[in-house]
Amino acid sequence: MGGVTTIGDRADRVPKQDRSRATRQRLLEAAVACLAEHGWAGSTVTVVAERAGVSRGAAQHHFPTREDLFTAAVEYVAEERSTALRALFPEGAADDRRAVISALVDLYTGPLFRAALHLWVAASNEEQLRPRVTELEARVGRETHRIAVDLLGADESKPGVRETVQGLLDMARGLGLANLLTDDKARRDKVVTQWTALLNEALV
């Protein structure tokens, strides 16, 4: 009669898998929030687990080490933001370059950037963390650059175009740093307008 329980057993496994995915996502989101609010020193696995509403043991089941948890958290949100950015312009290259530039700048003024910054600072002092964060940052940077090239309709075969797009992203990072201390929206809007004019000339 073992076959009688097969469907029920399978049905039980699916919700368990769903619960596991939901727990993992709560932990990742809680880790990013903690890192953004409290920095590396104040963001322990215990603090994150409490914020996510799970036990420390459950947290360590998903992420055996603190480094595993926080690098995965920043990567998770980076992927979410990249997906959201592409969703804003589902057709790819946009006619309104200002909207694209503004959206790219927004990537560097939210909790993801704040959390990533804390992780970078920690990695500069933590030998175990540094190579993982360096690899993550390189990967996220490449993906952001690809998105920018696609959305701006930039032709990188032309001299200077790649550097122009990278300059835009470096500028956006700088605006994100300025935004950490004060709401810099008014100046940021003026800079976005100026970069739009520059890129419209450079990417013709």
Backbone as JSON, one array per atom type, in Angstrom:
{
  "sequence": "MGGVTTIGDRADRVPKQDRSRATRQRLLEAAVACLAEHGWAGSTVTVVAERAGVSRGAAQHHFPTREDLFTAAVEYVAEERSTALRALFPEGAADDRRAVISALVDLYTGPLFRAALHLWVAASNEEQLRPRVTELEARVGRETHRIAVDLLGADESKPGVRETVQGLLDMARGLGLANLLTDDKARRDKVVTQWTALLNEALV",
  "N": [[0.82, -1.21, 0.0], [2.19, 1.06, -0.19], [2.16, 2.84, -2.31], [-0.04, 4.44, -1.96], [0.54, 6.61, -0.38], [2.22, 8.16, -1.83], [1.5, 10.44, -3.44], [0.59, 12.2, -1.49], [2.91, 12.46, 0.05], [4.53, 13.71, -1.83], [3.16, 16.08, -2.16], [3.55, 17.14, 0.34], [6.24, 17.69, 0.27], [6.56, 19.78, -1.56], [5.4, 22.21, -0.4], [7.24, 22.38, 1.7], [9.64, 22.89, 0.35], [8.94, 25.35, -0.71], [8.68, 26.81, 1.66], [11.31, 26.76, 2.5], [12.58, 28.26, 0.5], [11.31, 30.68, 0.93], [12.2, 31.28, 3.51], [14.94, 31.56, 3.05], [14.91, 33.82, 1.36], [13.85, 35.76, 3.11], [15.92, 35.9, 4.96], [18.02, 36.89, 3.36], [17.01, 39.41, 2.61], [16.74, 40.57, 5.13], [19.4, 40.6, 5.93], [20.57, 42.45, 4.17], [19.16, 44.76, 4.92], [19.99, 45.02, 7.6], [22.75, 45.38, 7.25], [22.78, 47.77, 5.83], [21.71, 49.48, 7.75], [23.13, 49.09, 10.17], [25.78, 48.54, 9.59], [28.8, 46.54, 9.1], [29.95, 45.66, 11.55], [27.78, 45.67, 13.31], [26.1, 43.79, 12.32], [25.34, 40.77, 12.82], [24.96, 37.18, 12.44], [23.03, 36.32, 14.23], [21.57, 38.69, 14.77], [20.51, 39.18, 12.23], [19.0, 36.85, 11.85], [17.07, 37.15, 13.86], [15.75, 39.44, 12.94], [14.7, 38.46, 10.58], [12.95, 36.66, 11.58], [13.54, 33.99, 12.13], [15.23, 31.07, 13.45], [18.62, 31.02, 14.74], [19.9, 28.68, 14.07], [18.45, 27.85, 11.81], [19.15, 29.88, 10.08], [21.9, 29.39, 9.78], [21.76, 26.95, 8.58], [21.04, 27.58, 5.98], [23.04, 29.42, 5.33], [26.14, 28.82, 6.05], [28.29, 30.4, 7.03], [29.03, 33.73, 8.2], [30.1, 35.34, 6.2], [29.17, 34.0, 3.92], [26.43, 34.57, 4.13], [26.23, 37.43, 3.92], [27.53, 38.15, 1.51], [25.94, 36.74, -0.28], [23.53, 38.03, 0.18], [23.9, 40.71, -0.73], [24.43, 40.17, -3.39], [22.02, 38.98, -4.15], [20.14, 41.12, -3.92], [21.28, 42.87, -5.73], [20.87, 41.49, -8.11], [18.1, 41.53, -8.12], [17.64, 44.28, -8.42], [18.81, 44.73, -10.9], [17.1, 43.24, -12.51], [14.74, 44.66, -12.07], [15.47, 47.1, -13.22], [15.8, 46.45, -15.93], [13.18, 45.76, -16.41], [11.93, 48.2, -16.41], [12.44, 49.15, -18.89], [11.45, 47.35, -21.05], [11.7, 46.92, -23.79], [14.31, 47.18, -24.41], [16.85, 49.25, -25.71], [16.21, 52.61, -24.97], [14.2, 55.45, -25.94], [14.24, 57.72, -24.42], [16.87, 58.92, -23.04], [17.48, 60.27, -20.72], [15.74, 59.24, -18.81], [16.78, 56.67, -18.58], [19.38, 57.2, -17.59], [18.72, 58.41, -15.17], [17.48, 56.25, -13.89], [19.66, 54.5, -13.68], [21.3, 55.97, -11.96], [19.69, 55.86, -9.72], [20.13, 53.27, -8.9], [22.34, 53.47, -7.31], [21.63, 54.86, -5.07], [20.04, 53.68, -3.22], [19.13, 51.23, -0.64], [20.65, 48.98, -1.39], [23.13, 49.93, -2.39], [24.09, 51.21, -0.11], [24.34, 49.03, 1.65], [26.16, 47.47, 0.21], [28.37, 49.16, 0.27], [29.11, 49.1, 2.98], [29.89, 46.47, 3.05], [32.1, 46.51, 1.33], [33.88, 48.13, 2.78], [34.26, 46.52, 5.03], [35.46, 44.33, 3.75], [37.9, 45.36, 3.04], [39.35, 45.12, 5.31], [39.08, 42.53, 6.11], [40.53, 39.61, 5.5], [39.44, 37.12, 4.77], [37.05, 37.77, 3.66], [37.56, 39.52, 1.56], [38.39, 38.49, -1.14], [35.99, 37.32, -2.02], [34.13, 39.39, -2.03], [35.36, 41.1, -3.83], [35.23, 39.62, -6.21], [32.46, 39.43, -6.46], [31.72, 42.16, -6.72], [32.98, 42.77, -9.13], [31.54, 41.14, -10.88], [28.89, 42.11, -10.59], [29.36, 44.71, -11.42], [30.06, 44.32, -14.13], [27.63, 43.34, -15.13], [25.9, 45.53, -14.66], [27.11, 47.38, -16.34], [26.67, 46.17, -18.84], [23.87, 46.32, -18.95], [23.55, 49.1, -18.97], [24.78, 49.78, -21.43], [23.07, 48.44, -23.22], [20.55, 49.69, -22.72], [21.07, 52.36, -23.25], [21.59, 52.27, -25.87], [24.17, 52.16, -26.85], [27.06, 52.06, -28.92], [29.72, 50.22, -28.58], [31.81, 49.7, -30.23], [32.76, 51.97, -31.25], [35.33, 54.38, -30.8], [36.04, 55.4, -27.49], [33.43, 55.18, -26.52], [32.87, 53.06, -24.72], [34.33, 53.89, -22.48], [32.97, 56.23, -21.92], [30.44, 55.32, -21.11], [31.25, 53.87, -18.86], [32.22, 55.98, -17.38], [29.85, 57.31, -16.8], [28.68, 55.45, -15.03], [30.56, 55.48, -12.98], [30.25, 58.11, -12.16], [27.62, 57.96, -11.24], [28.0, 56.31, -9.05], [29.5, 58.0, -7.44], [27.58, 59.98, -6.91], [25.91, 58.44, -5.4], [27.47, 58.01, -3.12], [27.58, 60.65, -2.12], [24.95, 60.92, -1.43], [24.72, 59.42, 0.83], [25.18, 60.94, 3.08], [23.51, 63.17, 2.97], [20.34, 64.19, 1.62], [20.6, 64.51, -1.66], [19.15, 65.25, -3.87], [18.36, 67.49, -5.49], [20.77, 68.57, -6.59], [21.6, 66.25, -7.79], [19.69, 65.83, -9.81], [20.32, 67.92, -11.56], [22.88, 67.14, -12.37], [22.27, 64.74, -13.67], [20.79, 65.74, -15.82], [22.8, 67.16, -17.19], [24.58, 65.07, -17.84], [22.95, 63.66, -19.53], [22.82, 65.36, -21.75], [25.52, 65.29, -22.5], [25.86, 62.56, -23.16], [24.02, 62.25, -25.23], [25.32, 63.62, -27.2], [27.72, 62.16, -27.37], [26.95, 59.58, -28.07], [25.77, 59.5, -30.55]],
  "CA": [[0.0, 0.0, 0.0], [3.07, 2.21, -0.12], [1.87, 3.81, -3.34], [-1.14, 5.31, -1.57], [1.03, 7.83, 0.27], [3.19, 8.85, -2.68], [1.03, 11.77, -3.83], [0.58, 13.03, -0.29], [4.3, 12.77, 0.4], [5.04, 14.66, -2.79], [2.5, 17.35, -1.85], [4.17, 17.68, 1.54], [7.58, 18.16, -0.04], [6.52, 21.05, -2.28], [5.33, 23.34, 0.54], [8.49, 22.47, 2.46], [10.59, 23.58, -0.52], [8.51, 26.75, -0.76], [9.03, 27.44, 2.94], [12.76, 26.91, 2.53], [12.91, 29.4, -0.37], [10.82, 31.9, 1.59], [13.11, 31.55, 4.62], [16.19, 32.06, 2.47], [14.7, 35.18, 0.89], [13.72, 36.64, 4.29], [17.26, 36.08, 5.52], [18.78, 37.76, 2.48], [16.48, 40.77, 2.72], [17.08, 41.06, 6.48], [20.84, 40.85, 5.97], [20.82, 43.71, 3.47], [18.62, 45.83, 5.75], [20.88, 45.17, 8.76], [24.02, 45.91, 6.79], [22.57, 49.17, 5.48], [21.38, 50.27, 8.93], [24.05, 48.93, 11.29], [27.15, 48.29, 9.18], [29.3, 45.18, 9.25], [30.18, 45.31, 12.95], [26.52, 45.46, 14.01], [25.26, 42.83, 11.59], [25.71, 39.38, 13.07], [23.97, 36.2, 11.99], [21.95, 36.33, 15.22], [20.76, 39.88, 14.54], [19.79, 38.98, 10.98], [18.0, 35.8, 12.07], [15.97, 37.75, 14.64], [15.0, 40.35, 12.06], [13.99, 37.63, 9.6], [11.97, 35.83, 12.28], [13.92, 32.58, 12.1], [16.24, 30.73, 14.44], [19.99, 31.11, 14.28], [20.2, 27.4, 13.43], [17.86, 27.86, 10.46], [19.98, 30.78, 9.28], [23.16, 28.72, 9.47], [21.46, 25.86, 7.65], [21.07, 28.16, 4.63], [24.3, 30.13, 5.13], [27.0, 28.31, 7.13], [29.15, 31.41, 7.62], [28.59, 35.13, 8.09], [30.5, 35.82, 4.87], [28.22, 33.42, 2.97], [25.16, 35.27, 4.25], [26.22, 38.81, 3.46], [27.84, 38.24, 0.08], [24.75, 36.26, -0.98], [22.48, 39.04, 0.33], [24.15, 41.83, -1.64], [24.28, 39.64, -4.75], [20.58, 38.78, -4.37], [19.47, 42.39, -4.16], [21.83, 43.4, -6.98], [20.16, 40.82, -9.19], [16.74, 42.04, -8.11], [17.64, 45.63, -8.96], [19.07, 44.62, -12.34], [15.85, 42.77, -13.11], [13.79, 45.77, -12.03], [15.91, 48.11, -14.18], [15.45, 45.97, -17.27], [11.72, 45.76, -16.52], [11.5, 49.57, -16.7], [12.62, 49.37, -20.34], [11.39, 45.96, -21.56], [12.04, 46.84, -25.21], [15.74, 47.4, -24.6], [17.28, 50.64, -25.87], [15.11, 53.53, -24.75], [14.27, 56.74, -26.63], [14.48, 58.76, -23.42], [18.12, 58.59, -22.35], [17.47, 60.85, -19.39], [15.07, 58.29, -17.93], [17.73, 55.58, -18.34], [20.45, 57.69, -16.72], [18.13, 58.6, -13.85], [17.28, 54.92, -13.3], [20.98, 53.98, -13.33], [21.72, 56.69, -10.76], [18.89, 55.35, -8.6], [20.75, 52.02, -8.44], [23.41, 53.77, -6.35], [21.15, 55.72, -3.99], [19.13, 52.92, -2.38], [19.73, 50.39, 0.4], [21.64, 48.06, -1.94], [24.43, 50.59, -2.43], [24.51, 51.44, 1.27], [24.77, 47.75, 2.17], [27.38, 47.08, -0.51], [29.46, 49.99, 0.75], [29.56, 48.54, 4.26], [30.57, 45.22, 2.75], [33.41, 46.86, 0.76], [34.73, 48.6, 3.87], [34.62, 45.34, 5.81], [36.35, 43.49, 2.96], [39.23, 45.96, 3.02], [40.02, 44.73, 6.55], [38.84, 41.11, 6.4], [41.18, 38.82, 4.44], [38.57, 36.03, 4.33], [35.92, 38.34, 2.92], [37.99, 40.36, 0.43], [38.3, 37.92, -2.5], [34.6, 37.05, -2.39], [33.48, 40.67, -2.33], [35.99, 41.61, -5.04], [34.66, 38.88, -7.33], [31.06, 39.83, -6.56], [31.65, 43.52, -7.23], [33.35, 42.73, -10.55], [30.43, 40.54, -11.62], [27.78, 43.06, -10.58], [29.77, 45.83, -12.26], [29.94, 43.92, -15.55], [26.2, 43.25, -15.47], [25.37, 46.89, -14.72], [27.65, 48.0, -17.56], [25.95, 45.6, -19.98], [22.53, 46.89, -18.95], [23.66, 50.5, -19.39], [25.06, 49.79, -22.87], [21.85, 48.05, -23.93], [19.48, 50.67, -22.56], [21.46, 53.62, -23.87], [21.8, 52.06, -27.3], [25.56, 52.58, -27.1], [27.86, 51.21, -29.81], [31.05, 50.22, -27.98], [32.86, 49.54, -31.24], [33.26, 53.32, -31.53], [36.32, 54.81, -29.8], [35.63, 56.24, -26.38], [32.06, 54.95, -26.04], [32.92, 52.22, -23.52], [34.8, 54.73, -21.37], [31.91, 57.19, -21.62], [29.43, 54.61, -20.32], [31.83, 53.58, -17.56], [32.27, 57.25, -16.68], [28.5, 57.52, -16.28], [28.47, 54.59, -13.87], [31.43, 55.99, -11.92], [29.59, 59.31, -11.69], [26.45, 57.53, -10.46], [28.51, 55.81, -7.75], [29.86, 59.18, -6.67], [26.34, 60.59, -6.42], [25.42, 57.56, -4.33], [28.27, 58.32, -1.93], [27.13, 61.94, -1.6], [23.6, 60.75, -0.89], [24.79, 58.74, 2.13], [25.22, 61.93, 4.16], [22.39, 64.1, 2.88], [19.52, 64.03, 0.42], [21.26, 65.36, -2.66], [18.34, 65.07, -5.08], [18.35, 68.67, -6.36], [22.02, 68.59, -7.36], [21.64, 65.02, -8.59], [18.87, 66.04, -11.0], [21.08, 68.77, -12.47], [23.96, 66.34, -12.93], [21.65, 63.81, -14.61], [20.46, 66.51, -17.02], [24.04, 67.45, -17.9], [25.1, 63.83, -18.41], [22.08, 63.31, -20.65], [23.29, 66.16, -22.89], [26.83, 64.77, -22.92], [25.71, 61.25, -23.78], [23.33, 62.43, -26.5], [26.35, 64.02, -28.16], [28.76, 61.13, -27.51], [26.41, 58.29, -28.55], [25.02, 59.65, -31.8]],
  "C": [[0.86, 1.26, 0.0], [2.72, 3.28, -1.14], [0.78, 4.81, -2.94], [-0.64, 6.63, -1.01], [1.95, 8.66, -0.63], [2.76, 10.27, -3.02], [1.04, 12.71, -2.63], [1.98, 13.44, 0.12], [4.85, 13.84, -0.54], [4.43, 16.04, -2.52], [3.12, 18.0, -0.62], [5.53, 18.3, 1.23], [7.56, 19.53, -0.71], [6.38, 22.23, -1.34], [6.6, 23.49, 1.36], [9.56, 23.19, 1.64], [10.24, 25.06, -0.62], [8.88, 27.48, 0.52], [10.52, 27.69, 3.02], [13.19, 28.11, 1.68], [12.49, 30.71, 0.29], [11.73, 32.28, 2.75], [14.42, 32.14, 4.12], [16.03, 33.52, 2.03], [14.57, 36.16, 2.06], [15.07, 36.92, 4.91], [18.09, 37.04, 4.67], [18.32, 39.21, 2.61], [16.82, 41.38, 4.08], [18.56, 41.39, 6.57], [21.18, 42.18, 5.3], [20.34, 44.88, 4.32], [19.53, 46.09, 6.95], [22.2, 45.81, 8.35], [23.89, 47.4, 6.47], [22.38, 50.04, 6.72], [22.48, 50.25, 10.0], [25.51, 48.72, 10.9], [27.58, 46.87, 9.48], [29.41, 44.77, 10.72], [28.87, 44.99, 13.68], [25.62, 44.43, 13.37], [25.79, 41.41, 11.77], [24.64, 38.46, 12.52], [22.77, 36.18, 12.94], [21.01, 37.5, 15.0], [19.91, 39.71, 13.29], [18.68, 37.94, 11.17], [16.8, 36.36, 12.84], [15.11, 38.65, 13.77], [14.16, 39.57, 11.06], [12.93, 36.75, 10.24], [12.25, 34.35, 12.2], [14.98, 32.33, 13.16], [17.63, 30.88, 13.85], [20.38, 29.82, 13.56], [19.66, 27.32, 12.01], [18.67, 28.75, 9.54], [21.26, 30.09, 8.85], [22.97, 27.5, 8.58], [21.55, 26.37, 6.21], [22.42, 28.78, 4.32], [25.25, 29.77, 6.27], [27.88, 29.37, 7.79], [28.55, 32.8, 7.42], [28.92, 35.69, 6.7], [29.57, 35.28, 3.8], [26.93, 34.23, 2.95], [25.2, 36.64, 3.6], [26.62, 38.97, 1.99], [26.64, 37.78, -0.74], [23.65, 37.32, -0.94], [22.68, 40.19, -0.65], [23.99, 41.38, -3.09], [22.8, 39.48, -5.1], [19.89, 40.09, -4.72], [20.0, 43.05, -5.44], [21.11, 42.78, -8.18], [18.72, 41.31, -9.28], [16.66, 43.43, -8.74], [17.92, 45.62, -10.46], [17.82, 44.2, -13.08], [14.83, 43.9, -13.17], [14.16, 46.84, -13.05], [15.55, 47.71, -15.6], [13.93, 46.03, -17.48], [11.17, 47.16, -16.81], [11.55, 49.86, -18.19], [12.61, 48.01, -21.03], [11.77, 45.82, -23.03], [13.52, 47.02, -25.48], [16.06, 48.87, -24.71], [16.08, 51.59, -25.81], [15.31, 54.82, -25.54], [14.66, 57.85, -25.66], [15.72, 58.4, -22.61], [18.15, 59.16, -20.94], [16.82, 59.89, -18.38], [16.0, 57.12, -17.58], [18.81, 56.02, -17.36], [19.93, 57.89, -15.3], [17.94, 57.26, -13.14], [18.61, 54.3, -12.88], [21.49, 54.65, -12.06], [20.97, 56.17, -9.53], [19.45, 54.04, -8.05], [21.74, 52.28, -7.3], [22.94, 54.66, -5.2], [20.17, 54.99, -3.07], [19.87, 52.07, -1.36], [20.76, 49.4, -0.11], [23.03, 48.7, -1.91], [24.97, 50.8, -1.02], [25.04, 50.14, 1.89], [26.07, 47.3, 1.53], [28.57, 47.88, -0.01], [30.02, 49.48, 2.08], [30.35, 47.24, 4.03], [31.96, 45.49, 2.18], [34.37, 47.29, 1.86], [35.19, 47.41, 4.73], [35.65, 44.49, 5.07], [37.77, 44.05, 2.91], [40.05, 45.56, 4.25], [39.92, 43.24, 6.87], [39.4, 40.27, 5.25], [40.26, 37.73, 3.88], [37.45, 36.54, 3.44], [36.34, 38.99, 1.61], [37.86, 39.7, -0.94], [36.87, 37.67, -2.96], [33.88, 38.33, -2.78], [34.06, 41.27, -3.62], [35.39, 40.93, -6.27], [33.2, 39.28, -7.54], [30.92, 41.21, -7.18], [32.0, 43.55, -8.72], [32.19, 42.19, -11.4], [29.24, 41.49, -11.71], [28.1, 44.26, -11.47], [29.65, 45.53, -13.74], [28.48, 43.88, -15.99], [25.58, 44.64, -15.59], [25.85, 47.6, -15.99], [26.91, 47.48, -18.79], [24.54, 46.19, -20.09], [22.57, 48.32, -19.46], [23.89, 50.6, -20.89], [23.8, 49.47, -23.66], [20.8, 49.16, -23.9], [19.8, 52.01, -23.22], [21.63, 53.51, -25.38], [23.21, 52.46, -27.72], [26.28, 51.56, -27.98], [29.31, 51.26, -29.32], [32.17, 49.93, -28.97], [33.46, 50.9, -31.61], [34.23, 53.75, -30.44], [35.71, 55.72, -28.73], [34.26, 55.96, -25.8], [32.06, 54.11, -24.76], [33.32, 53.05, -22.3], [33.75, 55.76, -20.96], [30.83, 56.54, -20.75], [29.98, 54.3, -18.93], [31.93, 54.85, -16.72], [30.92, 57.61, -16.07], [28.28, 56.72, -15.01], [29.34, 55.04, -12.69], [30.82, 57.26, -11.31], [28.4, 58.95, -10.8], [26.88, 57.03, -9.08], [28.89, 56.99, -6.85], [28.64, 59.89, -6.11], [25.75, 59.75, -5.29], [26.17, 57.79, -3.03], [27.82, 59.63, -1.29], [25.78, 61.8, -0.91], [23.59, 60.05, 0.47], [24.67, 59.73, 3.28], [24.03, 62.87, 4.14], [21.61, 63.83, 1.61], [19.99, 65.04, -0.62], [20.47, 65.42, -3.96], [18.41, 66.27, -6.03], [19.61, 68.74, -7.22], [22.1, 67.38, -8.27], [20.85, 65.19, -9.88], [19.6, 66.9, -12.03], [22.21, 68.0, -13.15], [23.42, 65.35, -13.97], [21.31, 64.52, -15.92], [21.72, 66.79, -17.85], [24.62, 66.2, -18.55], [24.25, 63.37, -19.59], [22.53, 64.06, -21.91], [24.61, 65.63, -23.43], [26.7, 63.45, -23.68], [24.97, 61.35, -25.11], [24.3, 62.88, -27.59], [27.34, 62.87, -28.44], [28.25, 59.87, -28.18], [25.6, 58.42, -29.82], [25.46, 58.61, -32.81]]
}
